[in-house]
Amino acid sequence: MTKYIISLSYKLETSTKYKKFKEFTYNILENNSYHYKKYFDMMMIFLVLSTIAILIFEVNHKNLRLLNDYELFAVIIFSIEYIGRFWISSDIHSMILEDYENQQLLNRKYKISKSVKRIILRKFDFILSPMAIVDLLAILPYYRPLRLLRILLIFRLFKILRYANSLKEFLQVFKERKFELFTLGLLYITVVFFSSTVIFIYEGPEGVNPKIVDFFDAVYWSIITISTVGYGDVTPITVEGKLVTLILVLASFLVIAFGTSIITTGLSDRMEVIKENRVQSETAKMNDFVIVCGFGMMGKYFCEELLSCGKKFIIIDTNKEIINNAKSLNYLAIQSDATNMQTLEMMGINNGANSVVALTNDDAVNLSIVLSGRALNNKIKIISRVNNSNSKKKFEIAGVNETILFNDVTAFVASEYLGQPVAFEAIDGILLNRDIKVIIDEVEILDESKIIGKNINLIDFKNYNLTLVGIINLRNFENFVFNPTNIDYIVQKNDILVIIGFKNSVSQLKADLINLNFKV
């Protein structure tokens, strides 16, 4: 029997279909980033609310067969979900193989009973967990022998806590502040017990206060008073009772203030986490975007250009004020350390990002970002600002694709402006699109384009009111062909046309070439 179980465990461990099915089950039930989980959550919320509505409807109406069939369908779904959660709560075959291999390493005889005991304890941990109990209470009352327990169907409402992320975050506050809340609970119980005992001693004896017959009445009065509800159905008569009431009212304000401060500070702290999770969720949905590290002056202009070109990007910076400024501009931004590999990984360096741009004013930070990015993804394009030209070689060794020598660029721009101010203003206006409709743009030649292998002069740029500046190939950025119309240039795969013209004209040429409507 033991050999058969071990053999079966190995088969499951190596079965691709089994792994895929279990992974799919886990993603649907537990993985919040999984694409289809939100649809599953929406369906489950609808089933919970609709079955509760049926329970309310049946109070004053006869049972309808259609509604019973619908509830049966919902219970089947709930049961499948419970079984699925029970299944993925622990890997039985993995635990068996782990125990078996450990015993083999120690040259000891493997006993299946130890693994069974361990498995049972792990499964019982799941069964006794609060949400698993709620799931079970939502299922059991449906069956006929347990119809008296139908009131427990109201527990299905608690199942929504599984599916609504906002409620999950709210519950997380209680988990994080459990010590403070435990302290508050002890204080609350102490105050209630003290006040109940005193009022019962002075007004509980027969004939003193007809509203306080037993200790439960005293507890009821104490809770109503401390919650500041004060129905007035139970009121103290004796001087001692009134004095206790005054003390209890003052104490209630302290308890309420303490509890409010715990919840509000917890929610405030949690909101930051929720915002970060939202950014990560938005990033997970994006494709072909840029990770911008540093949102200083250069980073701000860079993001403006990306936005004008229709490029998607996310900003990472350690400064909270800078991040708030970025968010005020409706940019997707997160306060974090871009030198941390985990941060870059969470922001999608291996999942959707096409390039990383390091634009901080510290070369050491930029170099660290380059090293982290290249370690995580050796194919992604990395561009970095270099403040000290002597550090350029270090960046190249680290694996940067392009460097921006900040001081050199600034000096070059200043000299060009002094030498040819009119031409500089014209080019500057075109590049930055300052109230000028003329733009400089790139047009990529796709692999399927009919112009490949043909003369560039077959494109009538004059007809489009465009000027071709030059051509560069994606495989060789150093070989820029200026004014190729004069040398009968033959268009190749991965060529990029650099053109100047009106925006509408550029869009039309892109449409003709990219959509393969261009006639050769």
Coordinates of C-alpha atoms in Angstrom, one line a residue:
M1 CA 0.0 0.0 0.0
T2 CA 2.8 2.4 0.9
K3 CA 4.7 1.7 -2.4
Y4 CA 1.5 2.4 -4.3
I5 CA 0.9 5.7 -2.6
I6 CA 4.5 6.8 -3.2
S7 CA 4.3 5.8 -6.8
L8 CA 1.0 7.7 -7.3
S9 CA 2.6 10.7 -5.6
Y10 CA 5.5 10.7 -8.1
K11 CA 3.0 10.4 -11.0
L12 CA 1.1 13.4 -9.8
E13 CA 4.3 15.4 -9.1
T14 CA 5.4 14.9 -12.7
S15 CA 1.9 15.1 -14.4
T16 CA 1.7 18.3 -16.4
K17 CA -2.1 18.1 -16.7
Y18 CA -2.5 17.7 -12.9
K19 CA -0.2 20.7 -12.3
K20 CA -2.0 22.9 -14.8
F21 CA -5.4 22.1 -13.4
K22 CA -4.3 22.7 -9.8
E23 CA -2.6 26.0 -10.9
F24 CA -5.8 27.0 -12.6
T25 CA -7.9 26.2 -9.5
Y26 CA -5.5 28.2 -7.3
N27 CA -5.6 31.2 -9.7
I28 CA -9.4 31.2 -9.8
L29 CA -9.8 30.9 -6.0
E30 CA -6.8 32.8 -4.6
N31 CA -4.7 34.7 -7.1
N32 CA -6.0 38.3 -7.2
S33 CA -3.8 39.2 -10.2
Y34 CA -5.2 36.4 -12.3
H35 CA -7.3 37.8 -15.2
Y36 CA -10.3 35.6 -14.9
K37 CA -10.6 35.7 -11.1
K38 CA -12.5 39.0 -11.1
Y39 CA -15.2 37.4 -13.2
F40 CA -15.4 34.4 -10.8
D41 CA -15.6 36.8 -7.8
M42 CA -18.4 38.8 -9.5
M43 CA -20.3 35.6 -10.2
M44 CA -19.9 34.4 -6.6
I45 CA -21.1 37.8 -5.2
F46 CA -24.2 37.6 -7.4
L47 CA -24.9 34.0 -6.2
V48 CA -24.6 35.0 -2.6
L49 CA -26.8 38.1 -2.8
S50 CA -29.4 36.3 -5.0
T51 CA -29.7 33.3 -2.6
I52 CA -30.1 35.7 0.3
A53 CA -32.9 37.5 -1.6
I54 CA -34.6 34.1 -2.1
L55 CA -34.5 33.5 1.6
I56 CA -36.2 36.9 2.2
F57 CA -38.7 36.2 -0.5
E58 CA -39.7 32.8 1.0
V59 CA -40.7 34.4 4.3
N60 CA -44.1 35.6 3.0
H61 CA -44.3 33.5 -0.2
K62 CA -44.7 29.9 -1.1
N63 CA -41.6 28.0 -2.3
L64 CA -41.3 28.0 -6.0
R65 CA -39.6 25.0 -7.8
L66 CA -37.6 27.4 -10.0
L67 CA -36.2 29.2 -7.0
N68 CA -35.4 25.8 -5.3
D69 CA -33.6 24.7 -8.5
Y70 CA -31.6 27.9 -8.6
E71 CA -30.6 27.6 -5.0
L72 CA -29.5 24.0 -5.7
F73 CA -27.3 25.3 -8.5
A74 CA -25.8 27.9 -6.2
V75 CA -25.2 25.3 -3.5
I76 CA -23.4 23.0 -6.0
I77 CA -21.2 25.9 -7.0
F78 CA -20.5 26.7 -3.3
S79 CA -19.7 23.0 -2.7
I80 CA -17.3 22.8 -5.6
E81 CA -15.6 26.0 -4.4
Y82 CA -15.3 24.5 -0.9
I83 CA -13.8 21.3 -2.2
G84 CA -11.4 23.3 -4.4
R85 CA -10.2 25.3 -1.5
F86 CA -9.9 22.2 0.6
W87 CA -7.8 20.6 -2.2
I88 CA -5.4 23.5 -2.7
S89 CA -5.0 24.2 1.0
S90 CA -2.0 21.8 1.0
D91 CA -0.2 19.5 -1.5
I92 CA -0.8 16.0 -0.2
H93 CA 1.5 14.2 -2.7
S94 CA 4.2 16.8 -2.1
M95 CA 4.1 16.3 1.6
I96 CA 4.3 12.5 1.2
L97 CA 7.3 12.8 -1.2
E98 CA 9.0 15.3 1.1
D99 CA 8.7 12.9 4.1
Y100 CA 9.7 9.9 2.0
E101 CA 12.8 11.6 0.6
N102 CA 13.8 12.9 4.0
Q103 CA 13.7 9.4 5.5
Q104 CA 15.6 8.0 2.5
L105 CA 18.4 10.6 3.1
L106 CA 18.6 9.5 6.8
N107 CA 18.5 5.8 5.8
R108 CA 15.4 5.3 7.8
K109 CA 12.3 3.3 7.1
Y110 CA 9.4 5.5 5.8
K111 CA 6.1 5.3 7.7
I112 CA 3.1 6.5 5.9
S113 CA 1.2 7.1 9.2
K114 CA 3.4 10.1 10.0
S115 CA 2.6 11.7 6.7
V116 CA -1.1 10.9 7.1
K117 CA -1.1 12.6 10.5
R118 CA 0.7 15.6 9.1
I119 CA -1.8 15.8 6.2
I120 CA -4.8 15.5 8.5
L121 CA -3.5 18.3 10.8
R122 CA -2.9 20.6 7.8
K123 CA -6.4 19.9 6.4
F124 CA -8.0 20.5 9.8
D125 CA -6.2 23.9 9.9
F126 CA -8.1 24.8 6.8
I127 CA -11.4 23.3 8.0
L128 CA -11.3 25.3 11.3
S129 CA -10.3 28.6 9.6
P130 CA -13.0 31.3 10.0
M131 CA -13.7 31.6 6.2
A132 CA -13.9 27.8 5.7
I133 CA -16.4 27.7 8.5
V134 CA -18.4 30.4 6.8
D135 CA -18.3 28.5 3.6
L136 CA -19.6 25.3 5.3
L137 CA -22.4 27.2 7.1
A138 CA -23.5 28.6 3.7
I139 CA -23.8 25.1 2.3
L140 CA -25.2 22.9 5.1
P141 CA -28.6 24.6 5.7
Y142 CA -29.8 23.8 2.2
Y143 CA -30.1 20.0 2.8
R144 CA -33.5 18.9 4.0
P145 CA -32.5 17.3 7.3
L146 CA -31.0 20.6 8.3
R147 CA -33.8 22.9 7.2
L148 CA -34.1 24.2 10.7
L149 CA -30.7 25.8 10.2
R150 CA -31.8 27.9 7.2
I151 CA -31.3 31.0 9.3
L152 CA -27.6 30.3 9.0
L153 CA -27.8 31.1 5.3
I154 CA -27.3 34.7 6.4
F155 CA -23.7 33.6 6.9
R156 CA -23.4 33.6 3.1
L157 CA -23.1 37.3 3.3
F158 CA -19.7 36.8 5.0
K159 CA -18.6 35.0 1.9
I160 CA -18.5 38.3 0.1
L161 CA -15.5 39.1 2.2
R162 CA -13.6 36.6 0.0
Y163 CA -14.5 38.3 -3.2
A164 CA -14.6 42.0 -2.5
N165 CA -11.0 43.3 -2.4
S166 CA -12.0 46.5 -0.5
L167 CA -13.5 44.5 2.3
K168 CA -10.4 42.3 2.4
E169 CA -8.3 45.4 2.9
F170 CA -10.6 46.6 5.7
L171 CA -10.2 43.2 7.4
Q172 CA -6.5 43.5 7.0
V173 CA -6.6 46.6 9.2
F174 CA -8.0 44.5 12.0
K175 CA -5.2 41.8 11.5
E176 CA -2.5 44.5 11.6
R177 CA -3.9 46.2 14.6
K178 CA -4.9 43.0 16.5
F179 CA -2.7 43.9 19.6
E180 CA -4.3 47.4 19.9
L181 CA -7.8 46.0 19.3
F182 CA -7.1 43.2 21.9
T183 CA -6.1 45.8 24.4
L184 CA -9.3 47.8 23.6
G185 CA -11.4 44.7 23.9
L186 CA -10.0 44.0 27.4
L187 CA -10.6 47.6 28.4
Y188 CA -14.2 47.4 27.1
I189 CA -14.9 44.1 28.9
T190 CA -13.4 45.5 32.1
V191 CA -15.5 48.6 32.0
V192 CA -18.7 46.7 31.2
F193 CA -18.1 44.0 33.9
F194 CA -17.2 46.6 36.6
S195 CA -20.2 48.9 35.9
S196 CA -22.6 45.9 35.5
T197 CA -21.5 44.5 38.8
V198 CA -21.9 47.8 40.7
I199 CA -25.3 48.5 39.3
F200 CA -26.5 45.0 40.0
I201 CA -25.3 45.1 43.6
Y202 CA -27.0 48.4 44.3
E203 CA -30.2 48.0 42.2
G204 CA -30.4 44.3 41.5
P205 CA -32.0 43.1 44.8
E206 CA -35.7 42.6 44.5
G207 CA -37.8 45.8 44.7
V208 CA -35.0 48.3 44.3
N209 CA -35.2 48.6 40.5
P210 CA -37.9 46.6 38.7
K211 CA -36.0 47.0 35.4
I212 CA -32.9 45.1 36.7
V213 CA -34.1 41.6 37.6
D214 CA -30.9 39.6 36.8
F215 CA -27.3 40.2 35.9
F216 CA -28.0 40.1 32.2
D217 CA -30.2 43.3 32.6
A218 CA -27.2 45.0 34.3
V219 CA -24.9 44.0 31.4
Y220 CA -27.5 45.2 28.9
W221 CA -27.8 48.6 30.6
S222 CA -24.0 48.9 30.8
I223 CA -23.5 48.1 27.0
I224 CA -26.3 50.5 26.0
T225 CA -24.9 53.3 28.2
I226 CA -21.2 52.8 27.1
S227 CA -22.2 52.8 23.5
T228 CA -23.9 56.2 24.1
V229 CA -27.2 54.8 22.6
G230 CA -29.2 55.3 25.8
Y231 CA -32.6 53.9 25.0
G232 CA -33.9 54.9 28.5
D233 CA -35.7 51.6 29.1
V234 CA -33.3 50.8 32.0
T235 CA -32.4 53.8 34.2
P236 CA -30.7 53.9 37.6
I237 CA -32.7 54.8 40.6
T238 CA -30.3 54.9 43.5
V239 CA -27.6 57.5 44.1
E240 CA -24.9 54.9 43.7
G241 CA -26.4 53.8 40.3
K242 CA -26.5 57.3 39.0
L243 CA -22.9 57.9 40.1
V244 CA -21.8 54.8 38.3
T245 CA -23.7 56.0 35.2
L246 CA -21.8 59.3 35.2
I247 CA -18.5 57.5 35.5
L248 CA -19.5 55.1 32.7
V249 CA -20.5 57.9 30.4
L250 CA -17.0 59.5 30.8
A251 CA -15.3 56.1 30.4
S252 CA -17.3 55.4 27.2
F253 CA -15.9 58.5 25.5
L254 CA -12.4 57.2 26.2
V255 CA -13.2 53.8 24.9
I256 CA -14.8 55.2 21.8
A257 CA -12.0 57.6 21.1
F258 CA -9.4 54.9 21.6
G259 CA -11.2 52.6 19.2
T260 CA -11.8 55.3 16.6
S261 CA -8.1 56.3 16.6
I262 CA -7.0 52.7 16.2
I263 CA -9.3 52.1 13.2
T264 CA -8.6 55.5 11.5
T265 CA -4.8 55.2 11.8
G266 CA -5.0 51.6 10.5
L267 CA -7.1 52.6 7.6
S268 CA -4.8 55.6 6.8
D269 CA -1.8 53.3 6.8
R270 CA -3.6 50.7 4.7
M271 CA -4.7 53.2 2.1
E272 CA -1.0 53.6 1.1
V273 CA -0.8 49.9 0.5
I274 CA -4.0 49.9 -1.4
K275 CA -2.7 52.7 -3.7
E276 CA 0.5 50.7 -4.3
N277 CA -1.6 47.6 -5.1
R278 CA -3.7 49.6 -7.5
V279 CA -0.5 50.8 -9.3
Q280 CA 0.7 47.3 -9.5
S281 CA -2.6 46.1 -10.8
E282 CA -2.7 48.8 -13.5
T283 CA 0.9 48.0 -14.5
A284 CA 0.0 44.3 -14.8
K285 CA -2.6 45.3 -17.5
M286 CA -0.2 47.4 -19.5
N287 CA 2.0 46.3 -22.4
D288 CA 4.9 48.0 -24.2
F289 CA 5.5 50.6 -21.6
V290 CA 8.5 52.5 -20.2
I291 CA 9.7 52.4 -16.6
V292 CA 10.9 55.9 -15.7
C293 CA 13.1 56.0 -12.6
G294 CA 13.4 59.5 -11.2
F295 CA 10.9 62.4 -11.7
G296 CA 13.1 65.4 -11.5
M297 CA 13.2 68.2 -14.1
M298 CA 14.6 65.9 -16.8
G299 CA 12.1 63.2 -15.8
K300 CA 9.2 65.6 -16.0
Y301 CA 10.1 66.7 -19.5
F302 CA 10.8 63.2 -20.6
C303 CA 7.3 62.0 -19.4
E304 CA 5.7 65.0 -21.2
E305 CA 7.3 63.8 -24.4
L306 CA 6.2 60.2 -23.8
L307 CA 2.7 61.4 -23.2
S308 CA 2.6 63.5 -26.4
C309 CA 3.8 60.5 -28.4
G310 CA 1.1 58.3 -26.9
K311 CA 3.6 56.1 -25.0
K312 CA 2.6 54.4 -21.7
F313 CA 4.9 54.7 -18.7
I314 CA 5.1 54.3 -14.9
I315 CA 7.2 56.6 -12.6
I316 CA 9.3 55.3 -9.7
D317 CA 10.8 57.7 -7.2
T318 CA 11.7 57.6 -3.5
N319 CA 10.5 61.1 -2.8
K320 CA 6.9 61.2 -1.6
E321 CA 6.3 64.9 -2.6
I322 CA 7.6 64.1 -6.1
I323 CA 5.3 61.1 -6.4
N324 CA 2.4 63.2 -5.3
N325 CA 3.3 65.8 -7.9
A326 CA 3.4 63.1 -10.6
K327 CA 0.0 61.8 -9.4
S328 CA -1.5 65.3 -9.5
L329 CA -0.6 65.2 -13.3
N330 CA -2.6 62.0 -13.6
Y331 CA 0.6 60.0 -14.1
L332 CA 0.9 56.4 -12.9
A333 CA 3.5 56.6 -10.2
I334 CA 4.7 54.7 -7.1
Q335 CA 6.9 55.7 -4.2
S336 CA 9.6 53.0 -4.1
D337 CA 13.3 52.3 -4.6
A338 CA 14.1 51.6 -8.2
T339 CA 17.5 50.2 -7.3
N340 CA 15.6 47.3 -5.6
M341 CA 15.3 44.4 -8.0
Q342 CA 12.0 43.4 -6.4
T343 CA 10.6 46.8 -7.2
L344 CA 11.5 46.6 -10.9
E345 CA 10.2 43.1 -11.0
M346 CA 6.8 44.1 -9.5
M347 CA 6.6 47.0 -12.0
G348 CA 6.8 44.6 -14.9
I349 CA 10.4 44.7 -16.1
N350 CA 9.8 41.1 -17.3
N351 CA 6.2 41.5 -18.1
G352 CA 5.2 44.2 -20.5
A353 CA 7.9 46.8 -20.1
N354 CA 10.0 47.6 -23.2
S355 CA 12.6 49.9 -21.6
V356 CA 14.0 51.3 -18.4
V357 CA 15.1 54.9 -18.2
A358 CA 17.2 56.1 -15.2
L359 CA 17.0 59.9 -14.8
T360 CA 18.0 60.6 -11.2
N361 CA 20.7 63.2 -10.6
D362 CA 22.9 60.7 -8.8
D363 CA 25.2 58.5 -11.0
A364 CA 25.6 55.9 -8.3
V365 CA 21.8 55.4 -8.1
N366 CA 21.5 55.4 -11.9
L367 CA 24.3 52.8 -12.2
S368 CA 22.6 50.6 -9.6
I369 CA 19.3 50.8 -11.5
V370 CA 21.1 49.8 -14.7
L371 CA 22.7 46.8 -12.9
S372 CA 19.4 45.7 -11.4
G373 CA 17.5 46.1 -14.6
R374 CA 20.1 44.2 -16.6
A375 CA 20.3 41.4 -14.1
L376 CA 16.5 40.9 -14.3
N377 CA 16.2 41.2 -18.1
N378 CA 19.2 41.0 -20.4
K379 CA 17.2 42.0 -23.4
I380 CA 15.3 45.0 -22.2
K381 CA 16.5 48.5 -23.5
I382 CA 18.1 50.6 -20.7
I383 CA 18.8 54.3 -21.0
S384 CA 20.5 56.2 -18.3
R385 CA 21.4 59.8 -17.5
V386 CA 25.1 60.3 -16.8
N387 CA 26.1 63.4 -14.8
N388 CA 29.8 62.8 -14.9
S389 CA 31.3 62.0 -18.3
N390 CA 34.1 60.0 -16.5
S391 CA 31.4 57.5 -15.4
K392 CA 30.2 56.7 -18.9
K393 CA 32.5 53.7 -19.3
K394 CA 31.1 52.2 -16.1
F395 CA 27.6 52.4 -17.4
E396 CA 28.6 50.7 -20.7
I397 CA 30.2 47.9 -18.7
A398 CA 27.0 47.6 -16.6
G399 CA 25.0 47.0 -19.8
V400 CA 23.3 50.3 -20.6
N401 CA 22.1 50.7 -24.2
E402 CA 22.2 54.5 -24.4
T403 CA 23.6 57.1 -22.1
I404 CA 22.5 60.8 -21.8
L405 CA 25.5 62.9 -20.8
F406 CA 23.6 65.7 -19.0
N407 CA 26.4 68.3 -18.8
D408 CA 27.6 67.6 -22.4
V409 CA 24.1 67.9 -23.7
T410 CA 23.5 71.2 -21.8
A411 CA 26.7 72.7 -23.1
F412 CA 26.0 71.6 -26.7
V413 CA 22.5 73.1 -26.6
A414 CA 23.8 76.4 -25.2
S415 CA 26.5 76.6 -27.9
E416 CA 24.1 75.8 -30.7
Y417 CA 21.7 78.5 -29.5
L418 CA 24.4 81.1 -29.4
G419 CA 25.7 80.2 -32.8
Q420 CA 22.4 79.8 -34.7
P421 CA 19.5 81.1 -32.6
V422 CA 16.9 81.2 -35.4
A423 CA 17.6 77.7 -36.6
F424 CA 17.7 76.4 -33.0
E425 CA 14.3 78.0 -32.1
A426 CA 12.8 76.4 -35.3
I427 CA 14.1 72.9 -34.5
D428 CA 13.3 73.3 -30.8
G429 CA 9.7 74.2 -31.7
I430 CA 9.4 71.2 -34.0
L431 CA 10.8 68.8 -31.5
L432 CA 8.8 70.1 -28.5
N433 CA 5.6 70.8 -30.6
R434 CA 5.3 74.3 -29.2
D435 CA 2.2 75.5 -31.1
I436 CA 3.7 74.3 -34.3
K437 CA 1.9 71.7 -36.3
V438 CA 5.1 70.4 -38.0
I439 CA 6.6 67.4 -36.2
I440 CA 9.6 65.1 -36.5
D441 CA 8.4 61.5 -36.4
E442 CA 9.5 57.9 -37.1
V443 CA 7.8 55.5 -39.5
E444 CA 8.7 51.9 -39.0
I445 CA 8.8 49.5 -42.0
L446 CA 7.1 46.3 -41.0
D447 CA 8.2 42.9 -42.3
E448 CA 5.1 42.5 -44.4
S449 CA 5.4 45.9 -46.1
K450 CA 5.5 45.8 -49.9
I451 CA 8.1 48.6 -50.0
I452 CA 10.8 46.2 -48.7
G453 CA 13.4 45.6 -51.4
K454 CA 12.2 48.5 -53.4
N455 CA 13.7 52.0 -54.1
I456 CA 12.8 54.6 -51.5
N457 CA 12.0 57.0 -54.3
L458 CA 8.8 54.9 -55.0
I459 CA 7.3 56.7 -52.0
D460 CA 6.2 60.2 -53.3
F461 CA 7.0 62.2 -50.2
K462 CA 6.0 65.4 -52.0
N463 CA 2.5 64.1 -52.5
Y464 CA 2.3 63.6 -48.7
N465 CA 3.9 67.1 -48.1
L466 CA 6.6 65.4 -46.1
T467 CA 10.4 65.6 -46.1
L468 CA 12.5 62.5 -45.6
V469 CA 15.5 63.4 -43.3
G470 CA 17.1 60.0 -43.3
I471 CA 16.8 56.3 -42.6
I472 CA 18.2 54.2 -39.8
N473 CA 18.0 50.4 -39.3
L474 CA 17.0 48.9 -35.9
R475 CA 19.9 46.4 -36.2
N476 CA 22.5 49.2 -36.6
F477 CA 21.8 52.5 -34.9
E478 CA 25.2 53.8 -35.8
N479 CA 24.6 53.7 -39.6
F480 CA 22.3 56.7 -40.2
V481 CA 21.7 57.3 -44.0
F482 CA 21.0 61.0 -44.5
N483 CA 18.8 62.1 -47.4
P484 CA 18.6 58.6 -49.0
T485 CA 16.6 59.9 -52.0
N486 CA 19.8 61.1 -53.6
I487 CA 21.5 57.6 -53.5
D488 CA 18.6 55.4 -54.7
Y489 CA 18.4 53.7 -51.3
I490 CA 16.8 50.2 -51.2
V491 CA 14.4 49.8 -48.3
Q492 CA 15.3 46.9 -45.9
K493 CA 13.5 45.1 -43.1
N494 CA 13.5 47.0 -39.7
D495 CA 14.2 50.3 -41.4
I496 CA 12.9 53.4 -39.7
L497 CA 12.1 56.5 -41.7
V498 CA 12.9 59.9 -40.0
I499 CA 10.5 62.4 -41.5
I500 CA 9.5 66.1 -41.0
G501 CA 6.0 67.3 -41.9
F502 CA 2.5 68.0 -40.8
K503 CA 1.0 65.7 -38.2
N504 CA -1.9 64.6 -40.5
S505 CA 0.4 63.9 -43.4
V506 CA 2.6 61.7 -41.2
S507 CA -0.4 59.8 -39.9
Q508 CA -1.6 59.2 -43.5
L509 CA 1.8 57.8 -44.5
K510 CA 1.9 55.6 -41.5
A511 CA -1.6 54.3 -42.2
D512 CA -0.7 53.5 -45.8
L513 CA 2.5 51.7 -45.0
I514 CA 1.6 50.0 -41.7
N515 CA -1.8 48.9 -42.9
L516 CA -0.2 47.6 -46.1
N517 CA -2.4 49.8 -48.4
F518 CA 0.7 51.3 -50.0
K519 CA 0.8 50.5 -53.7
V520 CA 4.2 49.9 -55.3

